[in-house]
XYZ file of C-alpha atoms in Angstrom:
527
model
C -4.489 11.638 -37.597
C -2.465 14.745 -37.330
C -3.145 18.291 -35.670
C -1.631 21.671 -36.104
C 1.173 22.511 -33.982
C 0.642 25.381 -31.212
C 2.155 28.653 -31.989
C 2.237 28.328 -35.715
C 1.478 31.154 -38.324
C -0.907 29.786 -41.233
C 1.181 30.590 -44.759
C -1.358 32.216 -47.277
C -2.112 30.848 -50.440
C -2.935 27.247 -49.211
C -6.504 25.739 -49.529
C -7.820 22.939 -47.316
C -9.119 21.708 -50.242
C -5.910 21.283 -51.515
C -4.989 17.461 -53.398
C -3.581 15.025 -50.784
C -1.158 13.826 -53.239
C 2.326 13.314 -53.068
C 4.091 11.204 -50.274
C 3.797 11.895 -46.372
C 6.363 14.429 -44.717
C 6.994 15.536 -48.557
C 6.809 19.352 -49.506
C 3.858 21.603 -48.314
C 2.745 19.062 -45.122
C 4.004 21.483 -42.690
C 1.540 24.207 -44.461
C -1.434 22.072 -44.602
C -0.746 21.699 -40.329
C -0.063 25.741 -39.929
C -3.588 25.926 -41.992
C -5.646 23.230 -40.590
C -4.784 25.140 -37.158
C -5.894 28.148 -38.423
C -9.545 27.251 -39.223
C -9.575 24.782 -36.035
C -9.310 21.686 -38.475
C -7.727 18.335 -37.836
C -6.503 16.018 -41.297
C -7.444 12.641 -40.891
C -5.753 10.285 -43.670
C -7.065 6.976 -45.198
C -3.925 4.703 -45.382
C -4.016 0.969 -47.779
C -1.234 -1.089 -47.437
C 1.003 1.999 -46.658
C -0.392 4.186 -50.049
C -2.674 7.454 -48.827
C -5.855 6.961 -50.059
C -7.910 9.679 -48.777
C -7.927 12.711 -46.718
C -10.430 14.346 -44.293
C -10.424 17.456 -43.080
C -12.498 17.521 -39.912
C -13.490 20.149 -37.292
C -11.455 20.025 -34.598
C -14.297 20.112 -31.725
C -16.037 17.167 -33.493
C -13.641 14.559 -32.731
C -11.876 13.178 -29.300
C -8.081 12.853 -29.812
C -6.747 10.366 -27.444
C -4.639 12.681 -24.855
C -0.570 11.944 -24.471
C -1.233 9.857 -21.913
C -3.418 7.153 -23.667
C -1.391 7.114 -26.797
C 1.848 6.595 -24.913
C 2.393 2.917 -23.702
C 1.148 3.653 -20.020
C 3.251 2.247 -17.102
C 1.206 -0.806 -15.415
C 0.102 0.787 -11.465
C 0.527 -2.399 -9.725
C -0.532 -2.370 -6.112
C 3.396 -2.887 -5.260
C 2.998 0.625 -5.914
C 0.076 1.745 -5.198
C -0.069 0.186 -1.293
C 0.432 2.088 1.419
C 4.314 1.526 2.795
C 3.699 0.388 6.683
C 6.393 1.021 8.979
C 8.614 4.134 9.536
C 11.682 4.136 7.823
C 14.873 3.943 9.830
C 17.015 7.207 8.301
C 20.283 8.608 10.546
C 19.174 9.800 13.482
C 16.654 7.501 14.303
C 16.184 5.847 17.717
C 16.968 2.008 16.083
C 19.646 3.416 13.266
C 22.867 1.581 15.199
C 20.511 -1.173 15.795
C 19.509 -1.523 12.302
C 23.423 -1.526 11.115
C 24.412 -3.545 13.849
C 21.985 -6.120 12.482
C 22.628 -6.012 9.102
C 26.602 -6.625 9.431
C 26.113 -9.445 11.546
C 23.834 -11.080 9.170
C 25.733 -10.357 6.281
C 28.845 -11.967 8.047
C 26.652 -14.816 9.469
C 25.727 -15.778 5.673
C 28.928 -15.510 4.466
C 30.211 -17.771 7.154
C 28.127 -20.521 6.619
C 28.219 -20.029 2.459
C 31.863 -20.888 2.798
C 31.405 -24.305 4.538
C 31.234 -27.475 2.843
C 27.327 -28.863 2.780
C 27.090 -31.332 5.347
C 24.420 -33.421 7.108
C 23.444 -32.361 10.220
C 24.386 -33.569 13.879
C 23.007 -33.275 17.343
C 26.290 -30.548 17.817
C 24.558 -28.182 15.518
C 21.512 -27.544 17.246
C 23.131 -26.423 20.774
C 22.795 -23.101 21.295
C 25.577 -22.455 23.233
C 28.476 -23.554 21.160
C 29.108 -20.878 18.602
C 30.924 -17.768 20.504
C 30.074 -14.228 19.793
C 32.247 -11.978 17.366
C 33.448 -8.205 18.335
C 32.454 -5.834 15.935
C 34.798 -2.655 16.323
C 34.124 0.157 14.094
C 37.398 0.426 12.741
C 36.709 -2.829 11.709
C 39.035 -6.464 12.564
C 40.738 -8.919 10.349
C 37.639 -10.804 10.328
C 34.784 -7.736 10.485
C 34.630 -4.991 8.351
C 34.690 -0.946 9.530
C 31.849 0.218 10.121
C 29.788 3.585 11.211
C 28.001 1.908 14.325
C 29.088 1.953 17.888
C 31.406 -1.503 18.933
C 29.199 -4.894 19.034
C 28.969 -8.217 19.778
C 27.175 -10.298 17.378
C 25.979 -13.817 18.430
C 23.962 -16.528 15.621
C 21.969 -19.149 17.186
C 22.769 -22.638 15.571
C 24.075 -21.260 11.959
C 24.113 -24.434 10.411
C 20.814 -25.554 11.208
C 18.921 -22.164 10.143
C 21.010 -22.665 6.798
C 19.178 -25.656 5.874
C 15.519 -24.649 6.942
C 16.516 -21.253 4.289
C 17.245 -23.819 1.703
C 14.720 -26.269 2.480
C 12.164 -23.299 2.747
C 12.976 -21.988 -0.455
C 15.279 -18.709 1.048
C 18.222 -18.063 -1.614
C 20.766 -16.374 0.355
C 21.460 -14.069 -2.358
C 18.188 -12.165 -2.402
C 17.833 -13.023 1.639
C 20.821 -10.459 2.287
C 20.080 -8.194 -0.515
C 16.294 -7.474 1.602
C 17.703 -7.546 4.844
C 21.492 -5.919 4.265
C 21.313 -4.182 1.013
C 21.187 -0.520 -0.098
C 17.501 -0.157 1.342
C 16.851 0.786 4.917
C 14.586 -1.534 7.511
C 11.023 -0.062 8.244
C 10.332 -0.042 11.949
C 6.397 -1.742 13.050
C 4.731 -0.332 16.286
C 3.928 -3.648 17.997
C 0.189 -4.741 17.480
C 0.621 -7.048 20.385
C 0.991 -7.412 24.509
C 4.522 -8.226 24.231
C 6.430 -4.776 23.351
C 8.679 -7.119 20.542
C 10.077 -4.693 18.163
C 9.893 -5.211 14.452
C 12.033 -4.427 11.581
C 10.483 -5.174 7.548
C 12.687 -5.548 4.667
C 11.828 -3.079 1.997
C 10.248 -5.774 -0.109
C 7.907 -6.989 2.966
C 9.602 -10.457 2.468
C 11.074 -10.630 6.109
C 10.191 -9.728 9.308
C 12.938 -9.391 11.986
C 10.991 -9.689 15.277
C 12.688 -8.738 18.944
C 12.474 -11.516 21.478
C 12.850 -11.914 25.327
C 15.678 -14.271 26.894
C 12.767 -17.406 27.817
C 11.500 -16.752 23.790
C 14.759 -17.677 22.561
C 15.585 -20.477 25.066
C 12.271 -21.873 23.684
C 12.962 -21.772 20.571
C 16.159 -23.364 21.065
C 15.012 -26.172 22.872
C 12.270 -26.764 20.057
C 14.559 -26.557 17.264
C 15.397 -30.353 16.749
C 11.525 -30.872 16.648
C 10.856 -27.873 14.806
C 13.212 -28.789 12.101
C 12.067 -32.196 12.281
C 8.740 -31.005 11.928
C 8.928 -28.460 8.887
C 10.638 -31.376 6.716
C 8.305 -33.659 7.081
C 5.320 -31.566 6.227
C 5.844 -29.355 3.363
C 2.524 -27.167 3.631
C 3.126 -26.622 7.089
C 1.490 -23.291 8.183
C 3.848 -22.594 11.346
C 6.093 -19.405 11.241
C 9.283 -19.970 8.776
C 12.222 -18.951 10.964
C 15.270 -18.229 8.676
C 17.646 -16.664 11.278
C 18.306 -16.436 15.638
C 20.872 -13.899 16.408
C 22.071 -11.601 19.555
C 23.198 -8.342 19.316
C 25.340 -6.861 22.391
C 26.245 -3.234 23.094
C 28.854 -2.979 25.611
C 28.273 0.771 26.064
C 25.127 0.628 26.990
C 25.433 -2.435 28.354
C 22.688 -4.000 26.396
C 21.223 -7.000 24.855
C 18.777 -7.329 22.533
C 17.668 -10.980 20.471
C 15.849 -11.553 17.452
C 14.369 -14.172 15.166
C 14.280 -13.211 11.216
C 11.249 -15.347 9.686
C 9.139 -14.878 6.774
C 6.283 -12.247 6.385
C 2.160 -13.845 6.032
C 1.677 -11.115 3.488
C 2.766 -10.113 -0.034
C 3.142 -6.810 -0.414
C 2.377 -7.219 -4.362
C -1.471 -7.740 -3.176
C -2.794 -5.082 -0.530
C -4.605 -6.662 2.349
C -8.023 -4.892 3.384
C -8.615 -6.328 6.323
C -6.440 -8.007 8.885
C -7.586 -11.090 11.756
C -5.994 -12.663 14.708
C -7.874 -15.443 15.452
C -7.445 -17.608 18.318
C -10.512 -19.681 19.393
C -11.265 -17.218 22.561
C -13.646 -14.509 23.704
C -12.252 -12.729 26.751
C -10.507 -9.550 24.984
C -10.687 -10.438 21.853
C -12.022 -7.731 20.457
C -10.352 -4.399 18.399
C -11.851 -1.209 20.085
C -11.800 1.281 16.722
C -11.939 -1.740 14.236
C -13.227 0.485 11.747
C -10.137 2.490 11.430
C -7.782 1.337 8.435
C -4.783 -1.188 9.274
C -6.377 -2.580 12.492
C -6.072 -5.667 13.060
C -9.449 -7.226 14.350
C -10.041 -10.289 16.554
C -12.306 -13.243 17.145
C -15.678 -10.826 18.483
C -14.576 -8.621 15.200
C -15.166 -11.611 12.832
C -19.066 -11.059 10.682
C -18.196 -14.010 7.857
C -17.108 -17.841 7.332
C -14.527 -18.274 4.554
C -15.330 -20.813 1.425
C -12.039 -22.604 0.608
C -11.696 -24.756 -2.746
C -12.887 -28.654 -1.448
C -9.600 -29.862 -2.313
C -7.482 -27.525 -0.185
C -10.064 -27.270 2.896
C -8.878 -30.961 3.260
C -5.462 -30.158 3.266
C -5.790 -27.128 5.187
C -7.256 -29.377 8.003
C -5.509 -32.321 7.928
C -1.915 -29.828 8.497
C -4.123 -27.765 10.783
C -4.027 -31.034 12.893
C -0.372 -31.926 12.277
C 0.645 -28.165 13.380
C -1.491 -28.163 16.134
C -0.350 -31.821 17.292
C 3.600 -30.450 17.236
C 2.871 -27.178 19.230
C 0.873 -29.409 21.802
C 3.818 -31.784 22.475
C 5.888 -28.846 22.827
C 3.636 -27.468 25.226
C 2.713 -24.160 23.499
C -0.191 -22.565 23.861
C -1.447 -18.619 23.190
C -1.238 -19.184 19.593
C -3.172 -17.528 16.921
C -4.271 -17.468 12.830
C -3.019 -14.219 11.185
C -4.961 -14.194 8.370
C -5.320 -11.334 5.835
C -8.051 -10.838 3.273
C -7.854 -9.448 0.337
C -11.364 -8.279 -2.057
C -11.294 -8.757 -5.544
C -13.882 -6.306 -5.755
C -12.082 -3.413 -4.203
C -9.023 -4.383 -6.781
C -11.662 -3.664 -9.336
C -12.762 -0.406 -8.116
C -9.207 0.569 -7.591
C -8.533 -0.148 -10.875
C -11.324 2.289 -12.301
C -9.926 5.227 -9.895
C -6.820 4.785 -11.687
C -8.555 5.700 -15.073
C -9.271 8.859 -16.617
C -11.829 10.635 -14.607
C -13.477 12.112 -17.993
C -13.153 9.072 -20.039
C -16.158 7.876 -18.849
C -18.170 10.526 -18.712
C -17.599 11.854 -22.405
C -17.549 8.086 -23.414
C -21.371 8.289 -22.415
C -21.821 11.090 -24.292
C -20.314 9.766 -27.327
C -22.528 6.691 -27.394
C -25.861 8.092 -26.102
C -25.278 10.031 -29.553
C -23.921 7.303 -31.629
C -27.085 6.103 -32.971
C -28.587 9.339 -33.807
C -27.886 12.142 -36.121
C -26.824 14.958 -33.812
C -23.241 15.555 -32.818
C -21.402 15.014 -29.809
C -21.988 16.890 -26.895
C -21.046 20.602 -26.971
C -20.180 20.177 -30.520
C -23.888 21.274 -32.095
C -23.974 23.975 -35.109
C -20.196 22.774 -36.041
C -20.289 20.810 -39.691
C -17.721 19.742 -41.400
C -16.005 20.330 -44.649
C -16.511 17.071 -45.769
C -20.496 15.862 -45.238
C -20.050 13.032 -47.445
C -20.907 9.212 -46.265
C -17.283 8.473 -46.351
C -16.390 11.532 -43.856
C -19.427 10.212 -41.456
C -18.224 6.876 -41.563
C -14.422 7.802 -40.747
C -14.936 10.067 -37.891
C -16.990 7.667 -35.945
C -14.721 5.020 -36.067
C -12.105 7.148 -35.408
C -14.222 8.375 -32.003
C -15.105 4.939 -30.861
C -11.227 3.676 -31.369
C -10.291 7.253 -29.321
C -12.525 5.640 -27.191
C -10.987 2.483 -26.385
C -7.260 4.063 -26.356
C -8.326 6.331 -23.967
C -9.902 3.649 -21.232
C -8.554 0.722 -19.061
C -9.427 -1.493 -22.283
C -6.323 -0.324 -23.484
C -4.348 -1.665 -20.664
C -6.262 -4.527 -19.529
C -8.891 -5.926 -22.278
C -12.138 -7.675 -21.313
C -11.408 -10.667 -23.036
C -8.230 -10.992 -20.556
C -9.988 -10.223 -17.930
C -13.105 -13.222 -18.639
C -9.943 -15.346 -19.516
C -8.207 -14.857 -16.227
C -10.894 -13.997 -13.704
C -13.691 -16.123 -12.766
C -16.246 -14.898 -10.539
C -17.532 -17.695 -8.078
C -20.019 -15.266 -6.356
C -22.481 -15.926 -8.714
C -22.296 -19.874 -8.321
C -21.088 -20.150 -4.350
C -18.893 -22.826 -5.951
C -14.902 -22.259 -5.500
C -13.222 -23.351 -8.643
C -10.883 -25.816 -8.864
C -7.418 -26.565 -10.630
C -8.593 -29.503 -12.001
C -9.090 -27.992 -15.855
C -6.025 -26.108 -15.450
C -3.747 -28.623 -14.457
C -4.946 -31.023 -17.494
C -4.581 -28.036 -20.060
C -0.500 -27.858 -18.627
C 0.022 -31.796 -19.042
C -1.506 -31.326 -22.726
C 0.624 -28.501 -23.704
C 3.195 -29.270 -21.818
C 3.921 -26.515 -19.154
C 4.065 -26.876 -15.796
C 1.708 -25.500 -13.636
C 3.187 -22.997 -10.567
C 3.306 -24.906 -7.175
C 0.661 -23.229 -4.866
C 1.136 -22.719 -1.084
C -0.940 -23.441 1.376
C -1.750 -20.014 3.066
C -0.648 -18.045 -0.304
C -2.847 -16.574 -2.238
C -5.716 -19.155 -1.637
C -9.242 -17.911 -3.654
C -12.240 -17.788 -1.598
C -15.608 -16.632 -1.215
C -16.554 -14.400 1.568
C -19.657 -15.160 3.109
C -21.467 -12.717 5.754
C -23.132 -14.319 8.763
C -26.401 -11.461 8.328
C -27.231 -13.236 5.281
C -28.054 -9.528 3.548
C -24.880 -8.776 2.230
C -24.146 -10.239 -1.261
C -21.016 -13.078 -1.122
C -17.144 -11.611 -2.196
C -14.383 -13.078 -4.318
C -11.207 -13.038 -2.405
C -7.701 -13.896 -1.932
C -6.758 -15.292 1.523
C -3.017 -15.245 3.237
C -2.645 -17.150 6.624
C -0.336 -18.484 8.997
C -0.062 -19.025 12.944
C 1.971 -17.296 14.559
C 3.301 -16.233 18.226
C 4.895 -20.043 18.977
C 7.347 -19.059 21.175
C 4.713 -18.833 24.003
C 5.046 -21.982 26.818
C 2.758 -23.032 29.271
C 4.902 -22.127 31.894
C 3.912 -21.005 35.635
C 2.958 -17.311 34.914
C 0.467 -18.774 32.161
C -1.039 -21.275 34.952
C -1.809 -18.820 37.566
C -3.445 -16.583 34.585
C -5.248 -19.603 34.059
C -6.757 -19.796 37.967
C -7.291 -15.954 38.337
C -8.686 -16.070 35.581
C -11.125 -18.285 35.739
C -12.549 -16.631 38.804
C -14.313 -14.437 37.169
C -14.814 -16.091 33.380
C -15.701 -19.334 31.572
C -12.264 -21.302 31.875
C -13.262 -22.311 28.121
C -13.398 -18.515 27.298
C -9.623 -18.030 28.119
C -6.674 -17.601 26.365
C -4.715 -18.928 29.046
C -5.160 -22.559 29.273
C -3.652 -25.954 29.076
C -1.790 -26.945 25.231
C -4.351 -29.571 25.039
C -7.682 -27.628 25.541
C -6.234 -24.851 23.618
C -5.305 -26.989 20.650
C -8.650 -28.257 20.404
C -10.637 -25.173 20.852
C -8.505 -23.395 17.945
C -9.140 -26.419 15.725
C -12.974 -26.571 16.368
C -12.898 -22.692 15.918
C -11.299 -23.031 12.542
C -13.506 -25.321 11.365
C -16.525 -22.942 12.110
C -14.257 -19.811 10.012
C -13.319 -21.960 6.907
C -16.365 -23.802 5.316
């Protein structure tokens, strides 16, 4: 299908009518274009096995041509893209830039440190905090640091060794673990959701989270770290926070110290999250004053639905529930919570069709509310072509209904991938399971991808009112905020406290109670 080109002058002497013979691109084609402009025409050609059979001249207001951008290959808008970035970019000049470079040499030495050792087991030496010394960082750099454009530092890492093998036994390749963290991309700065004030710094992929912590957060976690590595290799779907780094950061200047923990982020920033929990099993405060504004994250009181989990892993999300829980009880941690983030399959859907051509749908209407009858398309009445034969008819509606297609998401996505792909469970409150799956792999003889527990795990939505209709989602979850010890401050919450509420309704209570309520509040979320 070919149309004039804008701006030229029609040649006299050349007919529409003229034969269609000879080969494409041979002599004349250009003035068949300059005249089919000229009356407002468009050629259509009839190709068989590459030989021109036929040609059509057509009016031009009779027929959709697909625009440039549905006849180009179109770029796939993933919601990598399409998200909204959180966190404000650290640029010079910002309050945390010599933080942020402070940070990202140390970690980038602290890699490179351990990388050159020889693989080792480990030994009770490696988890003591206090042997590894702290390394000067001058600006005009050292035999062992390199210049930099940051004020003088000290840099400290926490047990090197030890966070080494949780990265590899957690699946962390060091590679891409300082390319997020120390590569050509800046750290995005989080306002803390919390109580706490800890600062936090994103990698630009939303892979890692580097979280500020106070002197008795990183003594606990120091004193748990036998146990905690214990812990995470033994249980593989383990749902605790995966720490990957512990480091110190020192500005003699200002006479300043400030400590952080690098662990994995819950979310994927591939799949955007449309609403955000913190569950913890409590009442008192646990609720989000302006939940309806986007990004907040909402609390126990906030919570309207139960969560339908595949059969298979609500078993195994229980059974490590109770491990995880069992762990942070002997370590006497309470104040815990479930971040869990929800993500509608239904809102990916309508995203999807804001992404399309606004018209296409509208003047797709039009073209089949007149498909069946013998009027033209919309605002095309009166015109007729030059050609009224059968075979002219024939070609310009298939020609409208394959502009059609081009022009829609069918052309990036097509229904049958879709049905192939996607299975709504709405309709049958049933979650699906990998059993089919996993038996076509063994028969054709590709593995199936290891799933995660608290990654990407399909649910179904279901609203406590009983009036709204069920949703297909995807559910990421962890717990988080470990770090927290049932220490002295947390007891005489506990007593003040409980003056004045339900000593069941607190956050502040003994590991033991607190382990049980979150279970038992769990198992009323996830059905």
């Amino acid at each position: 299908l070919e149309e004039g080109g804008r701006g030229a002058t029609p040649r006299p002497g050349k007919s529409p009518q003229d034969s269609a013979g000879g080969s494409q691109g041979g002599p004349g084609q250009a003035d068949k274009l300059t005249v089919a402009l000229s009356e407002n025409k468009v050629i259509g050609r009839e190709y068989i096995k590459g030989k021109l059979i036929k040609e059509h001249w057509i009016d031009r207001d009779k027929v959709r041509l697909p625009s440039l951008r549905a006849t180009r290959e179109p770029a796939k808008k993933t919601k990598k893209y399409s998200k909204k970035v959180q966190g404000e970019t650290i640029v010079k000049g910002h309050r945390s830039y010599d933080l942020m470079l402070n940070l990202q040499l140390g970690i980038r030495y602290s890699i490179g440190k351990v990388n050159e050792e020889q693989p080792k087991p480990l030994v009770d030496q490696d988890f003591d905090k206090n042997i590894n010394r702290q390394v000067f960082f001058p600006h005009n750099g050292s035999e062992d640091t390199p210049p930099h454009s940051s004020t003088d530092f000290y840099w400290k890492t926490y047990c090197p060794r030890v966070f080494g093998d949780l990265r590899k036994r957690l699946g962390c390749d060091p590679g891409q673990y300082v390319y997020a963290l120390c590569g050509d991309h800046a750290l995005r700065e989080l306002s803390s959701p919390g109580k706490s004030g800890s600062v936090f710094y994103i990698s630009h992929d939303d892979q890692y989270l580097c979280k500020s912590l106070r002197k008795s957060e990183l003594g606990h976690l120091s004193n748990i770290l036998p146990q905690y590595h214990k812990h995470v290799c033994d249980h593989q779907n383990t749902i605790l926070p995966k720490f990957f780094g512990l480091h110190r950061i020192t500005n003699p200047q200002k006479a300043q110290r400030v400590r952080f923990v690098v662990m994995a982020n819950v979310f994927c920033r591939d799949i955007q999250i449309h609403r955000m929990y913190d569950l913890k099993g409590s009442v008192v405060g646990r609720s989000t004053p302006g939940k309806a504004q986007d990004g907040a994250i909402l609390k126990d009181l906030d919570l309207d639905c139960t969560f339908k989990l595949e059969r298979k892993w609500h078993n195994i999300f229980f059974e490590q529930l109770e491990r995880d829980c069992k762990f942070l009880e002997a370590a006497n941690i309470m104040d815990y919570s479930l971040l869990l983030g929800v993500h509608f399959q239904d809102e990916e859907d309508k995203e999807e069709e804001s992404c399309e051509d606004p018209g296409a749908s509208s003047a797709g209407a039009a073209q089949d509310a007149n498909s069946d009858g013998d009027q033209a398309p919309a605002g095309t009445a009166g015109l007729q072509t030059i050609e009224e034969d059968e075979d002219s008819k024939s070609f310009l509606d298939n020609l409208n209904k394959l502009n059609r297609v081009t022009s829609t998401k069918e052309r990036r996505t097509s229904e049958i991938f879709n049905a192939q792909t996607r299975t709504r469970r709405s309709d049958t409150m049933r979650p699906i399971t990998a059993d089919g799956l996993e038996q076509l792999s063994e028969a054709m003889g590709v593995a199936m991808p290891t799933r995660e527990l608290g990654v990407s795990m399909p649910a179904t939505v279901i609203y406590n009112d009983g009036e709204r209709e069920p949703r297909d989602a995807v559910l990421f979850f962890a717990i988080i905020d470990i770090l927290q010890d049932y220490n002295a401050r947390k007891q005489l919450e506990n007593v003040s406290k409980s003056v004045v509420y339900k000593r069941n309704e607190i956050s502040a209570v003994s590991p033991k109670n607190y382990s049980r309520r979150f279970q038992d509040f769990m198992a009323k979320c996830f059905v």
